[in-house]
């Protein structure tokens, strides 16, 4: 032994060639990407069940088609790009569910296929795949569908077995129930609006997954408990929307409809909180949520659409890298 | 201000896994038959041997020293004959000259090992010189010569001494047992440091998962001691010196600065105990407590080991391996150094020998960053590990520097928490080395 140089590559002790040598830390937490994605899926299950209850099997069909095509397109594009196929990280499943949640329950099946394909191929994989997409794939796909097939995408059904088409509460408030364009007085609109309880549980017109504030909040609470999301983004988003709506002259008795209506709860808890397309710095996340809230209110009151959640989140997605750049946290022990 | 459950911003809760050894009293290892004592066990200049092959040395005899200020002399841990002076790889991965001494079993102690004057008769200079002569280096793992820490430039006014008893590394219990079994030595060491720096305020910071040690320390504090025992929240990396200063005093050590820039000196409790022994018994640093632990060890122990004892010999005294070892680490799992072999000696900075099973040692599959931001949340320096790492992996070191890579304390909290299992601290470390190398060149 002595007198010899101990050389790492030397195999004088039988165990030395079996030992793993790597840089510290030698311990890893139980956190995993798969678990985070699974948590989001679990959180979406109540709203999924709710959507089938309110809109029937059509909703289920669209959700399943959407998930299946998201998985299919992800596998195909990764194969084509000669990347490792990673559909088992469940992230495509979430995109599929969220895209379906944005569709009206009577949308044709190919809308779900096209939307999922666009979300996965263009928005997610062509920009580098999981973690590299600069926009929320489901929302970007919804925006494309809305501009390509506006009739299909804004033709909402009311809950119930007969699937009658009808206006969403936000559209009623903006245009009145009967015809778009004529602005409704508050009294008239109130007569046609669903009750607040129905708004809360989801018994109203709207896209598949956006109607039940209650079920979405249950899922949101689960995500908060599991620490997948932070309370700041959804709370600041919704609060800012409310404040700006009031500033823009929305009556207080209509405010509840604005909060529970449209995709605000869905967007605030499940889309604005998207990791890769959002801001990452603590202050940046606050600015992101604030901006999305202000834009949502602006689009709803002054814009051409009754609903502004998806566009406001998409706009903030684009601004996120810049926000991050200017809100880098101060390093411990540095003055600026 | 209440000195209970203090903490810092950021950090992670790591499963502490201390139950393997926290209840096990210190025991002394068997006298090694041969010791391999490296001449470079500390930060700073390596030592030159003072003995020749064939010389007889005694326990505690100085066998190597350096004329450089930042260095610490080295002493023999056994009585016996110098067999050879050779080169070895130390557990820190350095190549170093090494004195090989074969013990003759007499355990004869060198005549220089005798109690010094009582503390109140010693001057500040004398205390520091005793510490230097005893070869004491930081025993938390960094191995910085203690006398250098205690000799700040005159313009730096020190007003607070902190003993670090956080021991936030999982698995390790050496400091815990020391505080519990030798609280009077730890407190005496603190008094000596306070006297050496002429400071009126001393703290001992202990994580609140070691309340028995807190009580033990409290029980030996005298009325006239200006010492407070502080409990800290059990959170990693509480034992990082900038974190412990921040938790106890609220001060922030400036970026690139040292504790003395905010009037603090931080020493590990094991270092304080070594200082106490140097004064009370004249005993230089030639042995230390090592926590031998992990699921890959049959009988985990807190064991007092002579410097220079081979890891394998220590492991054998702890029942040997439990199954096939997967990874052998000097130190704890968060910042410890993986070893190529057990054929390396215990050095002054070896606080633990941790053996992971094959299963625990396997690296997890790395997947793309999902930008979840958990690494920002846990970074105690409020860096953005994901960005530094992204630049580092692309070999864009200017980018890494722009994101303040050099402020990283390499605690590994980011890599620990990362759900994508990305090599965050590993790549940041790489970037730091490159940035510093470039600076040296220019």
XYZ file of C-alpha atoms in Angstrom:
778
model
C 0.000 0.000 0.000
C 2.330 2.669 1.220
C 4.659 4.395 -1.144
C 2.177 4.035 -3.966
C 0.169 6.893 -5.301
C -3.480 6.321 -4.741
C -4.908 6.785 -8.134
C -8.652 7.028 -8.633
C -8.543 4.775 -11.640
C -6.579 2.124 -9.842
C -8.608 -0.881 -8.809
C -6.751 -2.121 -5.793
C -9.865 -2.293 -3.682
C -12.650 -4.346 -5.111
C -15.324 -1.780 -4.356
C -13.680 1.214 -5.940
C -14.851 0.448 -9.452
C -18.422 0.003 -8.261
C -18.637 3.321 -6.479
C -20.582 6.130 -8.035
C -18.715 9.395 -7.888
C -20.564 12.589 -8.632
C -20.801 16.174 -7.606
C -22.906 17.016 -4.538
C -25.743 17.075 -3.561
C -26.117 13.335 -3.184
C -29.716 13.612 -2.103
C -32.757 14.595 -4.105
C -36.260 15.509 -3.033
C -39.325 13.512 -4.011
C -40.506 16.352 -6.224
C -40.976 15.283 -9.808
C -42.285 16.803 -13.008
C -44.648 13.889 -13.455
C -46.098 14.395 -9.998
C -46.685 18.101 -10.638
C -48.465 17.336 -13.906
C -50.484 14.607 -12.247
C -51.525 17.064 -9.532
C -52.831 19.471 -12.155
C -54.782 16.652 -13.801
C -56.227 15.631 -10.431
C -57.208 19.253 -9.809
C -59.032 19.364 -13.151
C -61.051 16.181 -12.513
C -63.917 17.823 -10.546
C -64.493 20.359 -13.305
C -64.249 17.567 -15.870
C -66.962 15.572 -14.124
C -68.998 18.758 -13.736
C -68.743 19.493 -17.436
C -70.145 16.083 -18.300
C -72.952 16.615 -15.777
C -73.903 19.979 -17.245
C -73.234 19.464 -20.945
C -73.635 15.722 -21.343
C -71.581 13.200 -23.271
C -70.656 15.731 -25.933
C -68.368 17.351 -23.428
C -66.793 14.022 -22.483
C -66.285 13.194 -26.147
C -64.478 16.462 -26.808
C -62.288 16.099 -23.718
C -61.240 12.572 -24.663
C -60.615 13.456 -28.327
C -58.626 16.444 -27.247
C -56.422 14.454 -24.839
C -55.924 11.639 -27.346
C -54.919 13.998 -30.135
C -52.582 15.959 -27.864
C -50.779 12.727 -26.955
C -50.795 11.535 -30.553
C -49.374 14.769 -31.969
C -46.741 14.993 -29.258
C -45.517 11.463 -29.995
C -45.536 12.043 -33.769
C -43.728 15.380 -33.720
C -41.105 14.115 -31.277
C -40.541 11.094 -33.470
C -40.193 13.364 -36.501
C -37.799 15.690 -34.714
C -35.844 12.652 -33.508
C -36.390 13.616 -29.902
C -37.094 11.319 -27.043
C -40.820 10.689 -26.854
C -41.992 12.128 -23.559
C -45.757 11.725 -23.545
C -45.471 9.916 -20.224
C -44.776 13.195 -18.419
C -48.534 13.925 -18.665
C -47.991 17.504 -19.794
C -49.772 16.881 -23.101
C -52.747 15.489 -21.188
C -53.112 18.821 -19.389
C -52.927 20.738 -22.655
C -55.615 18.446 -24.056
C -57.934 18.935 -21.091
C -57.461 22.704 -21.000
C -58.055 23.022 -24.717
C -61.283 21.033 -24.467
C -62.319 23.181 -21.503
C -62.150 26.186 -23.835
C -64.480 24.727 -26.459
C -68.252 25.044 -26.615
C -69.905 21.707 -25.852
C -71.410 21.414 -29.338
C -68.162 22.002 -31.198
C -67.371 19.422 -33.881
C -64.731 16.785 -33.139
C -62.218 18.108 -35.643
C -62.040 21.400 -33.791
C -60.584 19.517 -30.812
C -58.147 17.663 -33.057
C -56.996 20.799 -34.843
C -56.732 22.763 -31.614
C -54.695 20.085 -29.841
C -52.477 19.674 -32.858
C -51.793 23.381 -33.065
C -51.170 23.638 -29.330
C -48.758 20.724 -29.205
C -46.947 20.989 -32.538
C -46.704 24.723 -33.134
C -46.859 26.311 -29.710
C -45.140 23.665 -27.607
C -42.802 21.424 -29.586
C -41.555 23.811 -32.262
C -40.450 26.164 -29.528
C -38.481 23.476 -27.756
C -41.048 21.333 -25.967
C -41.884 21.154 -22.310
C -40.761 24.235 -20.423
C -39.745 26.202 -23.498
C -43.112 27.323 -24.847
C -43.479 31.070 -24.497
C -47.270 30.961 -24.641
C -49.794 28.775 -22.946
C -50.409 26.150 -25.677
C -54.100 25.606 -24.924
C -54.815 29.323 -24.925
C -52.822 30.035 -28.072
C -54.741 27.246 -29.790
C -58.029 28.681 -28.564
C -57.108 32.067 -29.984
C -56.358 30.466 -33.349
C -59.641 28.545 -33.316
C -61.572 31.657 -32.361
C -60.157 33.681 -35.242
C -60.450 30.807 -37.733
C -63.933 29.572 -36.850
C -65.563 32.385 -34.867
C -69.074 30.999 -35.326
C -68.277 27.570 -33.972
C -66.201 28.959 -31.129
C -68.729 31.496 -29.901
C -71.852 29.454 -30.320
C -72.402 28.289 -26.747
C -74.924 25.807 -25.493
C -76.840 26.089 -22.272
C -76.616 23.209 -19.806
C -79.248 20.548 -20.109
C -80.024 17.475 -22.137
C -81.495 19.388 -25.077
C -78.341 21.451 -25.579
C -80.071 24.663 -26.619
C -77.674 27.310 -27.795
C -77.736 30.520 -25.822
C -75.697 33.473 -24.820
C -73.156 33.359 -22.026
C -73.729 35.630 -19.037
C -70.918 37.921 -20.184
C -72.441 38.213 -23.655
C -75.828 38.956 -22.114
C -74.286 41.718 -20.053
C -72.405 43.129 -23.022
C -74.973 42.826 -25.802
C -78.230 41.786 -24.185
C -79.706 38.346 -24.510
C -81.547 38.570 -27.768
C -79.237 40.169 -30.239
C -75.673 41.096 -30.206
C -74.890 44.726 -30.672
C -77.735 46.295 -28.737
C -76.451 47.096 -25.350
C -78.610 45.816 -22.568
C -79.777 47.819 -19.641
C -78.862 46.348 -16.349
C -82.438 45.513 -15.472
C -83.061 43.723 -18.747
C -79.867 41.805 -18.543
C -80.485 40.811 -14.959
C -83.763 39.208 -15.959
C -82.050 36.888 -18.371
C -78.985 36.159 -16.328
C -78.763 32.904 -14.400
C -78.971 33.138 -10.627
C -75.745 33.712 -8.729
C -75.988 30.211 -7.281
C -76.200 28.739 -10.781
C -73.268 30.891 -11.802
C -71.282 29.521 -8.899
C -72.018 25.839 -9.384
C -71.741 26.080 -13.148
C -75.300 25.738 -14.366
C -74.904 28.349 -17.104
C -73.911 28.805 -20.705
C -70.254 28.828 -21.579
C -67.304 26.744 -22.667
C -67.070 23.159 -21.415
C -64.774 23.623 -18.463
C -65.185 27.223 -17.496
C -68.670 27.342 -16.066
C -68.359 25.826 -12.584
C -66.518 28.242 -10.342
C -67.098 25.860 -7.429
C -65.444 22.817 -9.011
C -62.588 24.869 -10.435
C -61.966 26.381 -7.012
C -61.916 22.933 -5.399
C -59.196 21.955 -7.855
C -57.431 25.253 -7.307
C -57.432 24.681 -3.572
C -55.891 21.259 -4.134
C -53.115 22.833 -6.202
C -52.503 25.400 -3.481
C -52.306 22.695 -0.812
C -49.951 20.632 -2.969
C -47.885 23.810 -3.488
C -48.033 23.372 -7.256
C -49.235 26.954 -7.571
C -48.835 29.987 -5.359
C -51.896 31.922 -4.159
C -50.522 35.215 -5.422
C -51.158 34.740 -9.134
C -54.843 33.709 -9.047
C -55.781 36.021 -6.176
C -54.061 39.102 -7.599
C -55.381 38.329 -11.056
C -58.996 38.056 -9.953
C -58.780 40.991 -7.541
C -57.194 43.247 -10.156
C -59.868 42.279 -12.672
C -62.563 43.201 -10.161
C -60.993 46.541 -9.287
C -60.466 47.518 -12.915
C -64.002 46.500 -13.857
C -65.313 48.851 -11.178
C -62.967 51.598 -12.371
C -64.252 51.098 -15.912
C -67.801 51.627 -14.726
C -69.196 48.120 -14.297
C -72.091 48.112 -11.805
C -71.350 46.399 -8.520
C -74.298 44.010 -8.889
C -72.863 42.802 -12.189
C -69.405 42.335 -10.713
C -70.166 38.886 -9.318
C -71.200 37.776 -12.803
C -67.931 39.064 -14.151
C -65.899 37.176 -11.579
C -67.813 33.916 -11.893
C -68.497 34.357 -15.589
C -66.283 33.766 -18.584
C -63.075 31.869 -18.019
C -61.719 34.034 -15.225
C -61.486 31.345 -12.522
C -60.245 28.765 -15.014
C -57.689 31.190 -16.410
C -56.524 32.519 -13.060
C -55.916 29.121 -11.453
C -54.911 26.923 -14.366
C -53.523 29.106 -17.130
C -51.994 32.228 -15.671
C -50.152 29.884 -13.302
C -48.549 27.966 -16.171
C -44.860 27.729 -15.339
C -43.107 28.081 -18.652
C -45.194 30.835 -20.185
C -45.470 32.906 -17.020
C -43.069 35.065 -15.091
C -40.728 33.322 -12.680
C -39.468 36.027 -10.332
C -41.611 36.758 -7.248
C -42.248 40.382 -8.219
C -42.596 39.417 -11.858
C -45.425 37.041 -10.988
C -47.275 39.836 -9.205
C -46.864 42.155 -12.203
C -47.925 39.341 -14.526
C -51.127 38.710 -12.566
C -51.846 42.411 -12.234
C -51.373 43.015 -15.953
C -53.547 40.066 -16.902
C -56.286 41.352 -14.581
C -56.157 44.879 -15.963
C -56.236 43.628 -19.570
C -59.104 41.254 -18.873
C -61.221 44.075 -17.515
C -60.251 46.361 -20.378
C -61.131 43.827 -23.080
C -64.420 42.900 -21.430
C -65.608 46.472 -21.051
C -63.991 48.305 -23.955
C -62.981 45.541 -26.332
C -64.800 43.758 -29.110
C -65.239 40.513 -27.204
C -67.401 39.822 -24.169
C -64.534 37.766 -22.764
C -60.898 38.800 -22.315
C -59.172 36.161 -20.222
C -57.339 34.243 -22.908
C -56.049 37.264 -24.785
C -54.902 38.996 -21.630
C -52.970 35.935 -20.459
C -51.459 35.511 -23.931
C -50.381 39.152 -23.988
C -48.790 38.786 -20.574
C -47.115 35.530 -21.742
C -45.370 37.542 -24.411
C -44.347 40.179 -21.882
C -43.160 37.642 -19.289
C -39.481 37.384 -20.356
C -39.203 41.156 -20.247
C -40.924 41.324 -16.867
C -38.525 38.682 -15.528
C -35.578 40.628 -16.832
C -36.524 43.758 -14.903
C -37.644 42.064 -11.717
C -34.648 39.886 -10.913
C -34.656 39.387 -7.131
C -31.960 41.266 -5.267
C -29.081 38.957 -4.497
C -28.374 38.447 -0.796
C -25.750 40.945 0.333
C -25.839 43.070 -2.805
C -27.015 46.643 -2.674
C -28.826 46.594 -6.006
C -35.287 40.138 20.825
C -36.173 36.526 21.524
C -33.433 34.158 20.538
C -35.669 31.270 19.616
C -36.377 29.604 16.295
C -34.516 32.196 14.295
C -34.128 31.595 10.606
C -33.228 33.044 7.214
C -35.040 33.490 3.926
C -35.142 30.553 1.519
C -33.734 27.113 2.169
C -35.211 23.632 2.093
C -36.462 21.087 4.553
C -34.333 18.064 3.905
C -35.216 14.805 5.648
C -32.569 14.922 8.345
C -31.953 11.172 8.735
C -30.067 11.758 11.970
C -31.924 9.043 13.871
C -29.256 6.550 12.802
C -26.672 8.088 15.129
C -28.132 10.961 17.159
C -28.585 8.807 20.255
C -25.188 7.137 20.018
C -22.555 8.304 22.466
C -19.076 9.089 21.283
C -16.715 6.137 21.258
C -13.021 6.003 20.540
C -11.802 4.126 17.523
C -9.119 1.465 17.940
C -5.561 2.655 17.648
C -4.707 2.458 13.949
C -1.592 0.443 13.123
C -0.569 2.798 10.328
C -1.658 6.386 9.724
C -1.379 8.351 6.500
C -1.239 12.028 7.376
C -1.524 14.384 4.395
C 0.405 17.649 4.622
C -2.343 19.596 2.943
C -5.568 19.301 4.920
C -6.606 22.931 5.008
C -7.227 25.983 2.903
C -3.901 27.691 2.200
C -0.324 26.592 1.776
C 0.610 22.912 2.216
C 3.002 22.063 5.026
C 6.599 20.898 4.778
C 7.568 17.756 6.664
C 9.690 18.319 9.805
C 10.531 14.647 10.215
C 12.479 12.163 8.137
C 11.873 8.554 7.281
C 12.968 6.424 10.218
C 12.353 9.106 12.859
C 10.401 8.172 15.935
C 7.473 10.483 16.667
C 5.060 10.747 19.580
C 1.374 11.582 19.808
C 0.839 15.316 19.421
C 4.302 15.983 18.052
C 4.427 18.587 15.300
C 5.518 16.769 12.139
C 4.894 19.375 9.478
C 4.407 23.108 9.179
C 4.530 25.960 6.741
C 5.944 29.443 7.012
C 2.921 30.838 5.187
C 0.390 32.715 7.318
C -2.607 30.937 5.821
C -1.719 27.397 6.777
C -1.857 25.203 9.862
C 0.759 22.847 11.268
C 0.169 19.125 11.378
C 0.786 16.747 14.269
C 1.241 13.028 14.622
C -1.804 11.144 15.829
C 0.160 8.061 16.911
C 3.489 7.226 18.515
C 5.729 5.284 16.197
C 8.186 5.326 13.324
C 7.929 7.400 10.164
C 7.845 4.725 7.468
C 7.779 6.897 4.392
C 6.869 10.259 2.973
C 4.895 9.795 -0.173
C 2.194 11.274 -2.330
C -1.468 10.456 -1.954
C -4.828 11.712 -3.057
C -6.684 13.186 -0.103
C -10.445 12.773 0.266
C -10.820 16.311 -1.079
C -9.380 15.092 -4.354
C -6.099 16.968 -3.947
C -2.723 15.464 -4.447
C -0.658 15.968 -1.346
C 2.540 14.808 0.269
C 1.770 12.453 3.096
C 3.671 11.181 6.103
C 3.136 7.490 6.765
C 3.652 6.534 10.395
C 3.574 3.011 11.752
C 2.267 2.974 15.298
C 4.301 1.104 17.894
C 1.336 0.848 20.221
C 3.036 2.698 23.109
C 0.644 5.680 22.820
C 3.442 7.819 24.145
C 2.451 11.463 24.255
C 4.840 14.195 23.204
C 6.220 16.391 25.998
C 4.796 19.530 24.365
C 1.293 18.308 25.144
C 0.621 19.887 28.527
C -1.975 22.320 29.844
C -1.407 25.986 29.062
C -1.960 28.870 31.479
C -5.501 29.472 32.673
C -7.600 31.482 30.259
C -7.694 34.671 32.324
C -3.868 34.782 32.420
C -3.539 34.396 28.640
C -3.399 37.423 26.397
C -5.221 37.657 23.115
C -1.968 37.116 21.198
C -1.090 34.063 23.265
C -4.483 32.465 22.667
C -4.172 32.930 18.914
C -0.663 31.522 18.940
C -1.804 28.464 20.935
C -4.556 27.919 18.350
C -2.077 28.249 15.499
C 0.421 25.884 17.123
C -2.309 23.317 17.740
C -2.994 23.214 14.000
C -6.656 24.005 14.395
C -8.636 24.471 11.216
C -12.347 24.947 10.669
C -13.936 21.618 11.441
C -17.238 22.239 9.748
C -15.658 20.993 6.564
C -14.072 24.026 4.904
C -10.801 23.576 6.758
C -9.865 27.240 6.991
C -7.023 27.847 9.478
C -8.698 29.185 12.628
C -5.905 31.538 13.700
C -6.350 33.413 10.411
C -10.041 33.871 11.113
C -9.147 35.203 14.543
C -6.661 37.733 13.149
C -8.829 40.209 11.273
C -7.223 43.379 9.958
C -7.340 46.169 12.575
C -9.889 48.230 10.624
C -12.463 45.442 10.966
C -14.129 45.848 14.316
C -15.459 42.513 15.535
C -18.306 42.691 18.054
C -19.977 39.290 17.802
C -18.691 35.739 17.945
C -21.001 33.002 16.746
C -20.453 29.318 17.316
C -22.086 27.295 14.619
C -23.866 24.289 16.057
C -26.561 24.190 13.403
C -25.301 20.992 11.801
C -27.870 21.309 9.074
C -26.363 18.567 6.918
C -28.582 15.487 7.055
C -27.117 12.332 8.655
C -24.297 14.114 10.503
C -24.434 14.131 14.298
C -20.802 14.749 15.303
C -21.406 18.341 16.431
C -24.636 17.327 18.129
C -22.911 14.697 20.255
C -20.056 17.044 21.091
C -22.413 19.741 22.342
C -24.333 17.167 24.313
C -21.377 15.327 25.835
C -18.815 18.102 26.149
C -20.810 21.304 26.506
C -18.278 22.776 28.932
C -15.504 22.415 26.357
C -17.606 24.037 23.650
C -18.470 26.970 25.902
C -14.850 27.246 27.083
C -13.744 27.393 23.455
C -16.185 30.215 22.848
C -14.869 32.110 25.867
C -11.345 31.703 24.503
C -12.341 33.032 21.090
C -14.163 35.960 22.687
C -11.103 36.751 24.756
C -8.802 36.402 21.739
C -10.818 38.979 19.839
C -11.767 41.022 22.864
C -15.466 40.649 22.124
C -18.289 40.997 24.630
C -20.984 39.114 22.792
C -21.086 35.417 21.999
C -23.810 33.222 20.586
C -24.100 29.509 20.063
C -26.627 28.744 17.352
C -28.198 25.289 17.468
C -30.989 23.929 15.278
C -34.167 23.188 17.186
C -33.995 19.487 16.366
C -31.191 19.227 18.969
C -32.933 20.565 22.060
C -30.996 18.203 24.325
C -27.794 19.876 23.182
C -29.360 23.292 23.794
C -30.175 22.327 27.387
C -26.708 20.875 27.906
C -25.084 24.093 26.708
C -27.412 26.273 28.783
C -26.547 24.284 31.893
C -22.835 25.114 31.678
C -23.126 28.833 31.023
C -21.976 30.906 33.971
C -23.563 34.047 35.302
C -20.702 36.200 34.107
C -20.676 34.709 30.599
C -21.877 37.073 27.931
C -23.043 34.089 25.934
C -26.488 33.321 24.592
C -27.709 29.974 23.300
C -29.874 30.574 20.256
C -32.226 28.023 18.744
C -32.536 28.097 14.978
C -35.207 26.597 12.776
C -34.090 23.265 11.389
C -33.706 24.196 7.770
C -30.960 23.629 5.249
C -28.469 25.461 4.809
C -28.814 27.029 8.264
C -25.174 26.232 8.997
C -23.841 28.316 6.123
C -21.997 31.091 7.936
C -23.734 33.930 6.129
C -27.127 32.362 6.901
C -26.368 31.863 10.582
C -25.125 35.465 10.908
C -28.274 36.670 9.210
C -30.525 34.534 11.405
C -28.903 35.517 14.695
C -27.922 39.151 14.165
C -30.055 40.180 11.206
C -26.915 41.425 9.454
C -26.214 40.633 5.844
C -22.671 39.876 4.794
C -22.140 41.826 1.585
C -21.675 39.967 -1.669
C -18.087 38.795 -1.973
C -17.464 39.837 1.623
C -16.566 37.965 4.777
C -18.285 37.740 8.160
C -15.789 40.236 9.565
C -17.250 42.861 7.218
C -20.308 42.869 9.475
C -18.336 42.498 12.698
C -18.815 38.756 13.105
C -16.581 35.734 13.395
C -18.184 32.323 13.001
C -16.604 29.105 14.180
C -17.898 25.582 14.288
C -18.613 24.060 17.719
C -16.115 21.280 17.015
C -13.497 23.926 16.343
C -14.337 25.549 19.680
C -13.947 22.209 21.416
C -10.538 21.751 19.751
C -9.535 25.230 20.948
C -10.625 24.326 24.485
C -8.507 21.173 24.402
C -5.520 23.077 23.039
C -5.646 25.422 26.043
C -6.822 23.064 28.791
C -4.733 20.050 27.800
C -2.242 21.448 25.325
C -3.628 18.932 22.878
C -3.146 19.731 19.193
C -5.675 18.692 16.583
C -4.824 15.080 15.811
C -8.200 13.410 16.160
C -11.784 14.304 15.488
C -15.352 13.044 15.776
C -16.573 11.397 12.604
C -20.167 10.356 12.069
C -20.018 7.060 10.209
C -23.516 6.601 8.925
C -25.913 5.883 6.100
C -27.982 2.900 5.109
C -24.876 1.347 3.596
C -23.254 0.973 7.041
C -24.106 -1.931 9.339
C -23.585 -0.140 12.655
C -23.621 3.638 12.307
C -21.570 5.390 15.000
C -20.188 8.688 16.213
C -16.590 7.745 16.547
C -13.456 9.638 17.569
C -10.874 8.886 14.917
C -7.157 9.649 14.716
C -6.298 11.846 11.731
C -4.681 9.668 9.086
C -6.773 6.548 9.722
C -7.966 5.032 6.467
C -11.700 5.243 5.777
C -11.886 1.477 5.320
C -10.475 0.922 8.779
C -13.101 3.218 10.293
C -15.877 1.557 8.300
C -14.703 -1.882 9.468
C -15.119 -0.732 13.065
C -18.712 0.183 12.288
C -19.662 -3.331 11.221
C -18.559 -2.859 7.632
C -20.824 -2.331 4.666
C -24.462 -3.188 4.594
C -24.729 -4.788 1.172
C -22.761 -3.298 -1.707
C -21.975 0.363 -1.194
C -23.175 2.645 -3.953
C -21.517 5.862 -2.952
C -19.079 6.818 -0.222
C -19.143 10.436 0.817
C -16.886 12.453 3.070
C -19.213 14.859 4.840
C -22.954 15.064 4.475
C -25.205 14.266 1.523
C -25.752 17.907 0.536
C -22.190 19.192 0.265
C -20.026 16.164 0.924
C -17.455 14.795 -1.482
C -17.993 11.451 -3.191
C -14.951 9.212 -2.866
C -13.316 7.015 -5.462
C -12.219 4.537 -2.857
C -12.120 3.859 0.868
C -8.366 3.912 0.665
C -8.168 7.550 1.788
C -7.292 8.923 5.220
C -9.519 10.816 7.624
C -8.407 14.466 7.661
C -9.146 17.436 9.928
C -12.226 18.333 7.899
C -13.816 14.869 7.770
C -17.015 15.330 9.751
C -18.648 12.255 8.385
C -18.270 9.126 6.334
C -21.603 8.535 4.695
C -22.269 5.352 2.794
C -25.251 5.234 0.479
C -26.677 1.977 -0.805
C -26.529 1.203 -4.516
C -30.164 2.153 -4.847
C -29.734 5.523 -3.123
C -26.667 6.337 -5.156
C -28.258 5.974 -8.569
C -28.617 9.239 -10.386
C -32.134 10.176 -11.394
C -33.039 10.888 -14.970
C -32.682 14.539 -15.926
C -35.588 16.099 -17.795
C -36.075 19.578 -19.257
C -36.533 22.543 -16.930
C -40.225 23.374 -16.582
C -39.483 26.812 -15.090
C -41.409 26.008 -11.927
C -39.316 28.495 -9.974
C -38.720 26.228 -6.984
C -34.981 26.849 -7.232
C -35.554 30.585 -6.857
C -37.747 29.956 -3.839
C -35.186 27.871 -1.989
C -31.977 29.686 -2.918
C -30.691 31.268 0.300
C -28.802 33.841 -1.758
C -31.922 34.678 -3.843
C -30.181 33.789 -7.071
C -31.937 32.360 -10.101
C -30.246 28.960 -10.358
C -32.119 27.891 -13.491
C -30.719 30.804 -15.522
C -27.158 30.490 -14.222
C -27.263 26.780 -14.925
C -28.689 27.262 -18.411
C -25.818 29.613 -19.256
C -23.250 27.331 -17.629
C -24.416 24.303 -19.588
C -24.042 26.286 -22.796
C -20.552 27.307 -21.629
C -21.678 30.930 -21.695
C -19.795 31.996 -18.596
C -20.335 35.720 -19.097
C -24.053 35.034 -18.941
C -23.598 32.981 -15.785
C -21.590 35.806 -14.268
C -24.270 38.324 -15.195
C -26.689 36.262 -13.144
C -24.266 36.500 -10.203
C -22.938 32.947 -10.325
C -20.102 33.909 -7.997
C -22.534 34.685 -5.187
C -23.610 31.028 -5.106
C -22.628 29.290 -1.872
C -22.993 25.855 -3.499
C -25.369 24.599 -0.830
C -27.223 22.438 -3.342
C -30.726 23.353 -2.189
C -31.684 24.071 -5.812
C -30.551 20.692 -7.110
C -32.235 19.017 -4.171
C -35.632 20.570 -4.830
C -35.590 20.492 -8.649
C -38.468 18.325 -9.890
C -36.688 17.826 -13.217
C -33.597 16.576 -11.318
C -31.411 19.038 -13.203
C -27.745 19.445 -12.252
C -28.207 23.019 -11.078
C -25.560 23.517 -8.426
C -23.265 21.142 -10.270
C -23.268 23.320 -13.371
C -23.130 26.566 -11.368
C -20.058 25.255 -9.567
C -18.494 24.555 -12.953
C -19.299 28.097 -14.110
C -17.790 29.577 -10.953
C -14.515 27.739 -11.472
C -14.372 28.919 -15.085
C -15.149 32.537 -14.190
C -12.499 32.566 -11.465
C -9.939 30.927 -13.750
C -10.579 33.566 -16.377
C -10.187 36.334 -13.792
C -6.857 34.916 -12.694
C -5.640 34.960 -16.290
C -6.578 38.555 -16.989
